Amino acid sequence: MAETVLQVKSVTKHFPGVVALNQVDFNNYAGEIHALVGENGAGKSTLIKVIAGAYQPDGGEIIFGGQKTVWDSPHQSREAGISVIYQEFNLFPDLTVAENIFMGNEPLKAFRLIDYPKMIKESDELLSKFGICIEPLKKVKDLSVAEQQMVEIAKGMCNQTKLFILDEPTAGISDQEAETLFERLAVLKAEGVSVIYISHRLGEIFQIADRVTVLKDGNLVDTFDTKAIDKNTLVSKMVGRDLEDIYPPKGGEAGGEALSIKSLSVGHLVKDVSFSLRQGEILGLAGLVGSRRTELAHGLFGSLPITAGSYKLGGREVSATNPQASIRSGLGFLTEDRKNEGLVLGQSIEANITMPILAQFANNSLVDFKREKNFCQQEMDKYAIVAKSGEVLVNNLSGGNQQKVLFSRWVQACGGVLILDEPTRGVDVGAKVEIYKIIRDLAESGLAILLISSELQEVVGMCDRVVVMKEGRLAGELENDQISEESIMHLATLSRENFVCD
Amino acid sequence: MSEAFKKVVSKIDPSIGIVSGLVLLLVIAGFFVSDRFGTTQNLLNILENSVSLGLASMGQTLVILTGGIDLSIGGIISLTSCLTSGVINGNSSLMFPVIAGVLLLGIAIGALNGVLIVRLGVHPLIVTLGMSMVLQGVTLMYTLEPPGAMPLSWDLVAYGKLLGVPVAPLVMVLIFIAMWAFLKKARLGRYIFAVGGNAEAARLSGIRQNRVVVFVYTACGFFATLTGLYLVSRMGIGDPRIGGYYMLSSITPVVVGGTILAGGKGGVIGTLIGVYLIIVLRNLLNFMDITSFYQWIIEGVIIIVAVSFYVERKKV
Amino acid sequence: MSGTTINLERAETSRLAQAKPFFQKYGLYVFLVLLILIAVSTSPQFLAPRNIQNLLTEGAPLGMAALGQTFVILTAGLDLSVGSLMSSVAVIATSIAPDNVMILPIFLIAIAFGALVGFVNGWLVTKRKVSPFLATLATMIVLQGLRFAWTKGAPLSGHLPPGFRVLGTGTLLSIPVNLWALGFLILVFAIVLYRTTYGRKLYLVGGNPRAAFLSGIHADRVIIAAYMICAVLASIAGLFLVGYVGSVDNWVGKGYELDSIAAVMMGGASFKGGKGGIFGSLAGVLVLIVIYNLVLLLGFPIQTQLVVKGLVIILAASFYLTRGD
């Protein structure tokens, strides 16, 4: 076998309230593509940040190029030849494409001046290697999400890389663009570069990876040869149980129309979307990153302005221009980004639960803390939120418990229709199963649920019906047996206009 | 030709366009307001009046570009101006060693600001506010009155002329152009924007942001010291209270020139035009016999109007 | 969970880390006690009732200003117009008839003026999206201009209703009158902050304005109200200050904006908002005035006070931060 480029030995990393990595072992050979898989919150992103020196491990060691390394900052790992494409974009919106690609790695002239002509030329070459036409002097804020993703990838490829780490590089790009990426990775592999590849799209992993390592809840499950394992086995390793046990059985009778949307547009973001949702139904809203599902939800909720069209809640026309009004008319919205848009992390569980309905616990503006406390205790029992008391700061809860706090909040506050945007992002499998059960129970109790999710499995496993969005428009609708990962992907990427050169 | 011109125009930041337009408007208005406005003497006056504010705002721009702020500029100006004239005390043989020493001191104070911000993790506003109090206190312990005297030759800094043209305003403009080129072309210059634009991304890109932060506060200390030395030349003597004005006034031209307090966007050219805007405005109001009291009101209004016109950066 | 064994292991390795939360929470109080001990041991006059009375009388206006500043800093903002507003209110007070009958009207006018200024600040910050620093800096400059335009730059004196002197320097049951007033304001605003829905919303909006907005809280209104509370308290502080000083010049409130911000920050607040509280801020005020008093008692030149104050502000603020926070 080829030489070992990277060896991770029993690495441990804690965050407040969570063990993100628990004595994980991992290694990578030269000229190998090694896939890293696991559910959201399994510890993949933490592991690569530890490898890249962005986090310092609490225990264990990392051996890179035969030497034990202790990196205080990403600067050192970069110098050593590790290049990372992170899941969240790490771009500078007000700088140009070329500057972004070469950030931290600029070609220099005398006096540490940047050699712009060279930088622009090399950016051009690099981008055209991917067959992409992006003007290197354009500012990044003027690019589309997919273009930004390609810039991020190009950024990772520009230096003398020995180990190339990609975290979900294909989350926002089309199959065609992904193929170009895979070709590049094959070339790098042939040149002896070692690659760590994280993806939710399991198909890709079987297509390009040599080995695959499974993480679950911060623990190493095992490492397999991709030839020696099939997709179903891999999935059951990832979730730690058989698929049938994860999703509650579908069914239940759908009632009357709870939400109906007619040719709704939200600025330039969402165009002419129509669909309806019935009581007791779970409707999936699927699409690639950048397909504007979240923006549609914000339009409904009054946090982005609706520019055309209308919608009805329970048969009544709604014209909400702010979340207060939407909540009053019966809508609840559990946002995708729970740290930035959902929770107030520095406040207690109680304060977070009663946020939209605080007035119910007040007499003449004075908060009745006793009543609030009792109510929250009931809620914590109901949703099995694990914490010493309701006064515990939300910051100290695990992802799953944080998410349950949000469920408690929104189920209380909403009056008929609940929008769930990525409700299981960053929670462990146990909590996931609980949340799926909560969602199904809510539907059975008559609530209409719009479930936005990027995890196709989840959409397939949970939804009674699915609508697919593509670049702000409706791409199609799927029902019953039509719902499959393949059919959703097909609609989501179908005849997508893209920026690939001819 | 016109295509090329359009391309150039489209590259100019809209905020710079707005401020330049305002300056132009004020100058045109000036010719109508008073016959004396357009005289060479008055125009040179305007240029000379802009030097100290320009130098102070130069350093402030660098700091604000990283998303920080420096409230200690005033303290540094007061301290360095007093030390210079106080220690030299008319003795021209001491002039150069003292000036070199004072420059080093200013740089060291700036560096200390940066190190404290990086190491203690305290917000720049608090660190530099504390530093400003310390410096002001030290200055007042050193002297309560304008101390010592400067050799006559030091007057040349502020009043020197070359072929009838005052040198100091010219040098200031050259410094701005040099810093513009530095921010545009040098790696460190680009890193200043990167750290201000997205600190975490900068860190993950392998930029040693602590060094960048320490650098900008050091540079700010340097420019504040230059301001102090210039003022000593202009007044002929240091003054323990002269810096107070610059603490907050150095921020106005920066933000009026389109640099946003959040960092990562803007630049020194906008600041330079912002400085001229304020100085021309003041000059004009003087001709209109409007007292400084109303000038304050107008300055406040300009800050608000300018800033609420510029669109803050959208996150990627 | 599987983390238990590792957690134990970690606890062993970092005794120091355990001490840190304590220090973060109570650091300023410990510091204050230390400072008082130093004061007591170096200067016998420190504990003299007269000195304590002086110290508190002098500190009361800063206490009021810091009380208001706390509300604004909780929203992740700050108010630089506090000092200028205090001066302006002082000028207003001297511009109305110097008759004790006018005390109540003067208070009402000052409060209304403060509410207006606070509203403008809050409006600029929320509706015009001007950063708090610049919005309140601009208000500060504009108020300064208005004040000087009104007074023509001349200092005013002796035109205050005599009752103001009593408010500023008198005692009631041997406790300074302005301390009674401060106590009353603390009580009122502690209830507002810790017992009302508004106080709860303020912490929620400060901690995460986006999440608060998406939960149906009128974040803008909450923030505007915070600026109004701050400005009203600054106006009241201005009146007590002018009562204490006795005469008015145009700069009487100068420095109060930065001192009040420093006190609040020492008291555990963060410019990121949602953190800190009234009692921390008041402890911060006490630290500042004890330093001031100590410097006087020890006979150091008054300028030393600035140096010590500057150092203490930096030091105290660093208690609350962990690296990478």
PDB file of N, CA, C and O in Angstrom, chain A residues 106 108 111-114, chain B residues 182-183 185-195 207-208 211-213 215-216:
ATOM      1  N   GLU A 106      -1.045  34.174  -1.899  1.00  0.00           N
ATOM      2  CA  GLU A 106      -0.947  35.025  -3.069  1.00  0.00           C
ATOM      3  C   GLU A 106       0.421  34.905  -3.735  1.00  0.00           C
ATOM      4  O   GLU A 106       1.437  34.814  -3.046  1.00  0.00           O
ATOM      5  N   LEU A 108       3.582  36.490  -5.134  1.00  0.00           N
ATOM      6  CA  LEU A 108       4.147  37.767  -4.720  1.00  0.00           C
ATOM      7  C   LEU A 108       5.256  38.243  -5.641  1.00  0.00           C
ATOM      8  O   LEU A 108       5.957  37.451  -6.261  1.00  0.00           O
ATOM      9  N   PHE A 111       8.915  43.090  -2.321  1.00  0.00           N
ATOM     10  CA  PHE A 111       8.281  43.854  -1.235  1.00  0.00           C
ATOM     11  C   PHE A 111       6.925  43.286  -0.812  1.00  0.00           C
ATOM     12  O   PHE A 111       6.052  44.013  -0.380  1.00  0.00           O
ATOM     13  N   ARG A 112       6.752  42.021  -0.999  1.00  0.00           N
ATOM     14  CA  ARG A 112       5.483  41.376  -0.638  1.00  0.00           C
ATOM     15  C   ARG A 112       4.287  42.045  -1.300  1.00  0.00           C
ATOM     16  O   ARG A 112       3.213  42.169  -0.706  1.00  0.00           O
ATOM     17  N   LEU A 113       4.514  42.541  -2.474  1.00  0.00           N
ATOM     18  CA  LEU A 113       3.381  43.047  -3.246  1.00  0.00           C
ATOM     19  C   LEU A 113       2.776  41.869  -3.992  1.00  0.00           C
ATOM     20  O   LEU A 113       3.468  40.930  -4.367  1.00  0.00           O
ATOM     21  N   ILE A 114       1.471  41.964  -4.200  1.00  0.00           N
ATOM     22  CA  ILE A 114       0.795  40.872  -4.880  1.00  0.00           C
ATOM     23  C   ILE A 114       1.017  40.987  -6.377  1.00  0.00           C
ATOM     24  O   ILE A 114       0.893  42.068  -6.950  1.00  0.00           O
TER      25      ILE A 114
ATOM     26  N   PHE B 182      -0.651  50.591  -1.068  1.00  0.00           N
ATOM     27  CA  PHE B 182      -0.344  49.516  -0.125  1.00  0.00           C
ATOM     28  C   PHE B 182      -1.561  48.625   0.108  1.00  0.00           C
ATOM     29  O   PHE B 182      -1.486  47.398   0.045  1.00  0.00           O
ATOM     30  N   LEU B 183      -2.702  49.257   0.336  1.00  0.00           N
ATOM     31  CA  LEU B 183      -3.917  48.474   0.596  1.00  0.00           C
ATOM     32  C   LEU B 183      -4.333  47.663  -0.627  1.00  0.00           C
ATOM     33  O   LEU B 183      -4.900  46.590  -0.524  1.00  0.00           O
ATOM     34  N   LYS B 185      -2.232  46.787  -3.342  1.00  0.00           N
ATOM     35  CA  LYS B 185      -1.241  45.919  -3.991  1.00  0.00           C
ATOM     36  C   LYS B 185      -0.484  44.995  -3.042  1.00  0.00           C
ATOM     37  O   LYS B 185       0.017  43.966  -3.470  1.00  0.00           O
ATOM     38  N   ALA B 186      -0.333  45.420  -1.805  1.00  0.00           N
ATOM     39  CA  ALA B 186       0.490  44.599  -0.917  1.00  0.00           C
ATOM     40  C   ALA B 186      -0.348  43.497  -0.295  1.00  0.00           C
ATOM     41  O   ALA B 186      -1.548  43.660  -0.091  1.00  0.00           O
ATOM     42  N   ARG B 187       0.295  42.394  -0.004  1.00  0.00           N
ATOM     43  CA  ARG B 187      -0.427  41.271   0.571  1.00  0.00           C
ATOM     44  C   ARG B 187      -1.044  41.672   1.912  1.00  0.00           C
ATOM     45  O   ARG B 187      -2.212  41.423   2.167  1.00  0.00           O
ATOM     46  N   LEU B 188      -0.231  42.303   2.740  1.00  0.00           N
ATOM     47  CA  LEU B 188      -0.724  42.715   4.051  1.00  0.00           C
ATOM     48  C   LEU B 188      -1.942  43.633   3.920  1.00  0.00           C
ATOM     49  O   LEU B 188      -2.895  43.552   4.688  1.00  0.00           O
ATOM     50  N   GLY B 189      -1.895  44.505   2.902  1.00  0.00           N
ATOM     51  CA  GLY B 189      -3.025  45.400   2.665  1.00  0.00           C
ATOM     52  C   GLY B 189      -4.307  44.629   2.397  1.00  0.00           C
ATOM     53  O   GLY B 189      -5.363  44.940   2.937  1.00  0.00           O
ATOM     54  N   ARG B 190      -4.200  43.618   1.570  1.00  0.00           N
ATOM     55  CA  ARG B 190      -5.395  42.814   1.267  1.00  0.00           C
ATOM     56  C   ARG B 190      -5.868  42.066   2.507  1.00  0.00           C
ATOM     57  O   ARG B 190      -7.051  41.853   2.708  1.00  0.00           O
ATOM     58  N   TYR B 191      -4.912  41.634   3.332  1.00  0.00           N
ATOM     59  CA  TYR B 191      -5.296  40.892   4.543  1.00  0.00           C
ATOM     60  C   TYR B 191      -6.093  41.775   5.506  1.00  0.00           C
ATOM     61  O   TYR B 191      -6.926  41.293   6.260  1.00  0.00           O
ATOM     62  N   ILE B 192      -5.804  43.082   5.465  1.00  0.00           N
ATOM     63  CA  ILE B 192      -6.570  43.996   6.323  1.00  0.00           C
ATOM     64  C   ILE B 192      -8.051  43.924   5.945  1.00  0.00           C
ATOM     65  O   ILE B 192      -8.921  43.827   6.805  1.00  0.00           O
ATOM     66  N   PHE B 193      -8.318  43.923   4.652  1.00  0.00           N
ATOM     67  CA  PHE B 193      -9.700  43.792   4.191  1.00  0.00           C
ATOM     68  C   PHE B 193     -10.267  42.422   4.560  1.00  0.00           C
ATOM     69  O   PHE B 193     -11.425  42.290   4.941  1.00  0.00           O
ATOM     70  N   ALA B 194      -9.443  41.396   4.410  1.00  0.00           N
ATOM     71  CA  ALA B 194      -9.921  40.032   4.664  1.00  0.00           C
ATOM     72  C   ALA B 194     -10.319  39.859   6.127  1.00  0.00           C
ATOM     73  O   ALA B 194     -11.374  39.319   6.440  1.00  0.00           O
ATOM     74  N   VAL B 195      -9.468  40.356   7.032  1.00  0.00           N
ATOM     75  CA  VAL B 195      -9.763  40.216   8.461  1.00  0.00           C
ATOM     76  C   VAL B 195     -11.033  40.981   8.822  1.00  0.00           C
ATOM     77  O   VAL B 195     -11.873  40.496   9.577  1.00  0.00           O
ATOM     78  N   ILE B 207      -4.593  32.976   7.361  1.00  0.00           N
ATOM     79  CA  ILE B 207      -4.058  34.314   7.607  1.00  0.00           C
ATOM     80  C   ILE B 207      -3.869  34.474   9.108  1.00  0.00           C
ATOM     81  O   ILE B 207      -4.762  34.157   9.892  1.00  0.00           O
ATOM     82  N   ARG B 208      -2.686  34.966   9.489  1.00  0.00           N
ATOM     83  CA  ARG B 208      -2.461  35.164  10.917  1.00  0.00           C
ATOM     84  C   ARG B 208      -3.074  36.496  11.306  1.00  0.00           C
ATOM     85  O   ARG B 208      -2.421  37.534  11.296  1.00  0.00           O
ATOM     86  N   ARG B 211      -1.580  39.132  13.739  1.00  0.00           N
ATOM     87  CA  ARG B 211      -0.521  40.013  13.243  1.00  0.00           C
ATOM     88  C   ARG B 211      -1.113  41.189  12.489  1.00  0.00           C
ATOM     89  O   ARG B 211      -0.609  42.307  12.577  1.00  0.00           O
ATOM     90  N   VAL B 212      -2.134  40.913  11.717  1.00  0.00           N
ATOM     91  CA  VAL B 212      -2.765  41.985  10.951  1.00  0.00           C
ATOM     92  C   VAL B 212      -3.342  43.027  11.904  1.00  0.00           C
ATOM     93  O   VAL B 212      -3.174  44.231  11.722  1.00  0.00           O
ATOM     94  N   VAL B 213      -4.016  42.544  12.958  1.00  0.00           N
ATOM     95  CA  VAL B 213      -4.627  43.461  13.921  1.00  0.00           C
ATOM     96  C   VAL B 213      -3.552  44.293  14.614  1.00  0.00           C
ATOM     97  O   VAL B 213      -3.653  45.521  14.705  1.00  0.00           O
ATOM     98  N   PHE B 215      -0.683  45.001  13.516  1.00  0.00           N
ATOM     99  CA  PHE B 215      -0.123  45.925  12.536  1.00  0.00           C
ATOM    100  C   PHE B 215      -0.956  47.195  12.396  1.00  0.00           C
ATOM    101  O   PHE B 215      -0.419  48.304  12.416  1.00  0.00           O
ATOM    102  N   VAL B 216      -2.283  47.054  12.269  1.00  0.00           N
ATOM    103  CA  VAL B 216      -3.081  48.265  12.014  1.00  0.00           C
ATOM    104  C   VAL B 216      -3.051  49.225  13.208  1.00  0.00           C
ATOM    105  O   VAL B 216      -2.989  50.438  13.025  1.00  0.00           O
TER     106      VAL B 216
END
